[in-house]
mmCIF file of C-alpha atoms in Angstrom:
data_model
loop_
_atom_site.group_PDB
_atom_site.id
_atom_site.type_symbol
_atom_site.label_atom_id
_atom_site.label_comp_id
_atom_site.label_asym_id
_atom_site.label_seq_id
_atom_site.Cartn_x
_atom_site.Cartn_y
_atom_site.Cartn_z
ATOM 1 C CA MET A 175 90.968 131.714 121.707
ATOM 2 C CA GLN A 176 94.256 132.599 119.930
ATOM 3 C CA ASP A 177 95.452 136.156 120.586
ATOM 4 C CA ASP A 178 98.918 135.744 119.269
ATOM 5 C CA LEU A 179 99.831 135.473 115.520
ATOM 6 C CA GLU A 180 102.610 132.897 116.204
ATOM 7 C CA GLU A 181 99.881 130.767 117.928
ATOM 8 C CA VAL A 182 97.777 131.134 114.848
ATOM 9 C CA ARG A 183 100.634 129.988 112.570
ATOM 10 C CA ARG A 184 101.201 126.921 114.795
ATOM 11 C CA ASP A 185 97.426 126.194 114.670
ATOM 12 C CA VAL A 186 97.407 126.316 110.799
ATOM 13 C CA ILE A 187 100.474 124.144 110.598
ATOM 14 C CA GLY A 188 99.168 121.701 113.204
ATOM 15 C CA ARG A 189 95.639 121.383 111.660
ATOM 16 C CA LEU A 190 96.974 120.871 108.164
ATOM 17 C CA SER A 191 99.563 118.298 109.396
ATOM 18 C CA GLN A 192 96.718 116.406 111.237
ATOM 19 C CA ALA A 193 94.378 116.649 108.231
ATOM 20 C CA ALA A 194 97.046 114.941 105.988
ATOM 21 C CA ASN A 195 97.792 112.160 108.581
ATOM 22 C CA ASP A 196 94.365 111.453 110.067
ATOM 23 C CA ARG A 197 91.462 110.443 107.804
ATOM 24 C CA LYS A 198 89.028 111.128 110.661
ATOM 25 C CA SER A 199 90.190 114.721 110.831
ATOM 26 C CA ALA A 200 87.466 117.179 109.920
ATOM 27 C CA MET A 201 89.960 118.853 107.509
ATOM 28 C CA HIS A 202 91.060 115.698 105.718
ATOM 29 C CA THR A 203 88.775 116.253 102.754
ATOM 30 C CA PRO A 204 88.827 120.014 101.811
ATOM 31 C CA VAL A 205 87.019 121.721 99.112
ATOM 32 C CA PHE A 206 89.391 122.432 96.254
ATOM 33 C CA ALA A 207 88.666 125.156 93.636
ATOM 34 C CA THR A 208 90.426 125.736 90.319
ATOM 35 C CA ALA A 209 90.722 129.143 88.559
ATOM 36 C CA ASP A 210 87.573 128.381 86.516
ATOM 37 C CA ALA A 211 85.542 128.446 89.784
ATOM 38 C CA ASP A 212 84.907 124.747 89.626
ATOM 39 C CA THR A 213 85.018 123.051 93.021
ATOM 40 C CA ARG A 214 85.292 119.476 94.234
ATOM 41 C CA ILE A 215 86.326 117.608 97.440
ATOM 42 C CA LEU A 216 89.847 116.133 97.469
ATOM 43 C CA VAL A 217 91.655 114.040 99.962
ATOM 44 C CA LEU A 218 94.679 115.722 101.541
ATOM 45 C CA ARG A 219 97.586 113.221 101.295
ATOM 46 C CA ALA A 220 100.458 115.225 102.688
ATOM 47 C CA PHE A 221 101.397 118.646 104.076
ATOM 48 C CA ASP A 222 104.971 119.819 104.003
ATOM 49 C CA ASP A 223 105.202 122.336 106.842
ATOM 50 C CA GLU A 224 108.619 123.698 105.744
ATOM 51 C CA GLN A 225 107.580 124.417 102.106
ATOM 52 C CA TRP A 226 103.931 124.989 102.909
ATOM 53 C CA THR A 227 102.943 122.552 100.241
ATOM 54 C CA LEU A 228 99.777 120.424 100.054
ATOM 55 C CA ARG A 229 99.747 117.111 98.115
ATOM 56 C CA PHE A 230 96.753 115.479 96.528
ATOM 57 C CA HIS A 231 96.396 112.569 94.153
ATOM 58 C CA THR A 232 94.619 112.992 90.772
ATOM 59 C CA ASP A 233 93.983 111.259 87.514
ATOM 60 C CA SER A 234 96.090 112.923 84.863
ATOM 61 C CA ARG A 235 93.066 112.701 82.496
ATOM 62 C CA SER A 236 90.829 114.783 84.836
ATOM 63 C CA PRO A 237 89.485 117.983 83.428
ATOM 64 C CA LYS A 238 90.965 119.894 86.367
ATOM 65 C CA VAL A 239 94.401 118.989 85.184
ATOM 66 C CA SER A 240 94.148 121.003 82.014
ATOM 67 C CA VAL A 241 92.588 123.957 83.896
ATOM 68 C CA ILE A 242 95.610 123.936 86.385
ATOM 69 C CA GLU A 243 98.062 123.641 83.524
ATOM 70 C CA SER A 244 96.359 126.738 81.925
ATOM 71 C CA ASP A 245 96.029 128.740 85.143
ATOM 72 C CA PRO A 246 97.645 127.405 88.313
ATOM 73 C CA ALA A 247 95.759 129.734 90.664
ATOM 74 C CA VAL A 248 93.807 127.555 93.135
ATOM 75 C CA SER A 249 92.229 127.758 96.603
ATOM 76 C CA VAL A 250 91.630 125.055 99.192
ATOM 77 C CA LEU A 251 89.024 125.457 101.974
ATOM 78 C CA PHE A 252 89.350 123.486 105.161
ATOM 79 C CA TYR A 253 86.690 123.589 107.780
ATOM 80 C CA ASP A 254 86.372 122.020 111.204
ATOM 81 C CA ARG A 255 82.704 122.274 112.234
ATOM 82 C CA GLU A 256 83.143 121.234 115.803
ATOM 83 C CA GLU A 257 86.028 123.582 116.582
ATOM 84 C CA LYS A 258 84.588 126.276 114.311
ATOM 85 C CA VAL A 259 87.831 126.992 112.502
ATOM 86 C CA GLN A 260 88.108 127.665 108.816
ATOM 87 C CA ILE A 261 91.336 127.828 106.874
ATOM 88 C CA ARG A 262 91.310 129.213 103.370
ATOM 89 C CA CYS A 263 94.469 128.602 101.438
ATOM 90 C CA ARG A 264 95.389 130.407 98.251
ATOM 91 C CA GLY A 265 98.156 128.960 96.207
ATOM 92 C CA VAL A 266 99.765 127.895 92.997
ATOM 93 C CA ALA A 267 99.211 124.287 91.768
ATOM 94 C CA ARG A 268 101.258 122.005 89.583
ATOM 95 C CA ILE A 269 100.678 118.499 88.223
ATOM 96 C CA GLU A 270 103.575 116.055 88.408
ATOM 97 C CA ARG A 271 103.110 112.788 86.516
ATOM 98 C CA SER A 272 106.616 111.329 86.490
ATOM 99 C CA SER A 273 108.578 113.002 89.367
ATOM 100 C CA VAL A 274 110.111 111.535 92.445
ATOM 101 C CA ALA A 275 107.033 112.824 94.384
ATOM 102 C CA ALA A 276 104.674 111.073 91.979
ATOM 103 C CA ASP A 277 106.599 107.845 91.972
ATOM 104 C CA THR A 278 106.820 107.805 95.748
ATOM 105 C CA ALA A 279 103.078 108.602 96.193
ATOM 106 C CA TRP A 280 102.133 105.821 93.762
ATOM 107 C CA GLN A 281 104.386 103.278 95.571
ATOM 108 C CA GLN A 282 102.859 104.290 98.978
ATOM 109 C CA SER A 283 99.297 103.889 97.719
ATOM 110 C CA ASP A 284 97.596 100.558 98.309
ATOM 111 C CA ASN A 285 96.279 98.441 95.318
ATOM 112 C CA TYR A 286 92.708 99.332 96.028
ATOM 113 C CA ALA A 287 93.476 103.034 95.700
ATOM 114 C CA ARG A 288 95.672 102.467 92.601
ATOM 115 C CA ARG A 289 92.861 100.617 90.804
ATOM 116 C CA CYS A 290 90.948 103.847 90.376
ATOM 117 C CA TYR A 291 93.319 104.724 87.640
ATOM 118 C CA LEU A 292 92.706 101.543 85.685
ATOM 119 C CA GLY A 293 89.350 102.560 84.149
ATOM 120 C CA SER A 294 87.959 105.402 82.048
ATOM 121 C CA GLY A 295 89.176 108.841 82.771
ATOM 122 C CA PRO A 296 87.012 111.202 84.893
ATOM 123 C CA SER A 297 83.982 112.922 83.380
ATOM 124 C CA VAL A 298 83.543 110.332 80.450
ATOM 125 C CA LEU A 299 79.873 110.140 79.503
ATOM 126 C CA SER A 300 78.059 106.885 80.169
ATOM 127 C CA ASP A 301 74.603 105.499 79.332
ATOM 128 C CA GLU A 302 74.330 103.880 82.814
ATOM 129 C CA PRO A 303 75.694 104.273 86.261
ATOM 130 C CA THR A 304 79.380 103.129 86.359
ATOM 131 C CA SER A 305 82.443 103.204 88.606
ATOM 132 C CA GLY A 306 84.425 103.701 85.483
ATOM 133 C CA LEU A 307 86.477 100.493 86.370
ATOM 134 C CA PRO A 308 86.773 97.527 84.064
ATOM 135 C CA GLU A 309 84.314 94.773 84.968
ATOM 136 C CA TRP A 310 87.054 92.305 85.722
ATOM 137 C CA ILE A 311 88.345 94.407 88.615
ATOM 138 C CA GLU A 312 85.019 95.497 90.230
ATOM 139 C CA GLY A 313 85.193 94.502 93.861
ATOM 140 C CA GLU A 314 88.610 92.935 93.464
ATOM 141 C CA LYS A 315 92.102 93.846 94.674
ATOM 142 C CA PRO A 316 94.356 93.942 91.627
ATOM 143 C CA THR A 317 97.915 92.666 91.635
ATOM 144 C CA ASP A 318 100.881 94.889 91.052
ATOM 145 C CA GLU A 319 101.220 93.407 87.574
ATOM 146 C CA GLN A 320 97.551 94.214 86.755
ATOM 147 C CA LEU A 321 98.070 97.721 87.851
ATOM 148 C CA ALA A 322 101.084 98.523 85.737
ATOM 149 C CA PRO A 323 98.983 100.270 82.970
ATOM 150 C CA ALA A 324 97.274 102.456 85.549
ATOM 151 C CA ARG A 325 100.444 104.228 86.583
ATOM 152 C CA GLU A 326 100.457 106.409 83.491
ATOM 153 C CA ASN A 327 97.016 107.849 84.556
ATOM 154 C CA PHE A 328 98.240 108.775 88.090
ATOM 155 C CA ALA A 329 99.556 112.116 89.020
ATOM 156 C CA VAL A 330 100.182 114.170 92.136
ATOM 157 C CA LEU A 331 98.654 117.594 92.490
ATOM 158 C CA LEU A 332 100.946 119.888 94.555
ATOM 159 C CA VAL A 333 99.762 123.275 95.841
ATOM 160 C CA GLU A 334 102.336 125.831 97.083
ATOM 161 C CA ILE A 335 100.419 127.931 99.682
ATOM 162 C CA ILE A 336 100.862 131.589 99.168
ATOM 163 C CA GLU A 337 98.733 132.556 102.086
ATOM 164 C CA ALA A 338 96.365 130.984 104.621
ATOM 165 C CA ASP A 339 93.432 132.918 105.806
ATOM 166 C CA TRP A 340 92.565 131.499 109.333
ATOM 167 C CA TYR A 341 89.094 132.223 110.845
ATOM 168 C CA HIS A 342 87.858 131.110 114.248
ATOM 169 C CA LEU A 343 84.189 131.611 115.067
ATOM 170 C CA ALA A 344 83.589 132.274 118.743
ATOM 171 C CA HIS A 345 80.709 133.673 120.900
ATOM 172 C CA ASP A 346 82.990 136.067 122.642
ATOM 173 C CA GLY A 347 84.284 137.491 119.326
ATOM 174 C CA HIS A 348 85.545 135.898 116.069
ATOM 175 C CA ARG A 349 89.177 136.027 115.273
ATOM 176 C CA ARG A 350 90.859 136.167 111.780
ATOM 177 C CA ALA A 351 94.337 136.325 110.636
ATOM 178 C CA LEU A 352 96.349 136.039 107.386
ATOM 179 C CA VAL A 353 99.541 134.045 107.600
ATOM 180 C CA LYS A 354 102.135 133.492 104.946
ATOM 181 C CA PRO A 355 104.857 130.885 104.629
ATOM 182 C CA GLY A 356 107.872 133.274 105.126
ATOM 183 C CA GLY A 357 106.658 134.404 108.569
ATOM 184 C CA GLU A 358 104.525 137.330 107.627
ATOM 185 C CA ALA A 359 101.183 137.440 109.514
ATOM 186 C CA HIS A 360 98.473 140.019 110.103
ATOM 187 C CA TRP A 361 95.260 140.258 112.085
ATOM 188 C CA LEU A 362 92.158 140.918 109.935
ATOM 189 C CA THR A 363 88.734 142.014 111.027
ATOM 190 C CA PRO A 364 86.266 139.040 110.650
#
């Protein structure tokens, strides 16, 4: 049980770092909410513990992109059921389509992941169940050359964390704290 605010800060940083680097981490796939109160599960790709920035990948044609560009206020909810720790991050999001971060993320992705950006954009109506991928690539690993047109649909979604609300459920008394990137931290009643 953490009873020190600096321990809580280290716990937040440690959990977000692990979530970004370990796909088996309970916090690897948080709930992401845009300002219009729409939620979805995203995969956390990176956490910069110096800038307190989260990185996700997205299709630039996704409806959430226009919402973020209109109102960048977002929240990201992480939860570890076994350890009973919740981290609610409030932040400001931005979409980067052609930045160094976007180019690097694209280059580091494998071709199976990149192929998701080849097909129809997210939320396109269909008369039948579909992956959205072109038929010629279903179940196949595309070449770099085949993926060239997909790059224009790929973007990174970066979230600058403004504050993280850390909550630990415990039989001997819950603990809750609010931590901010610059070092400010406060205990809160659960």
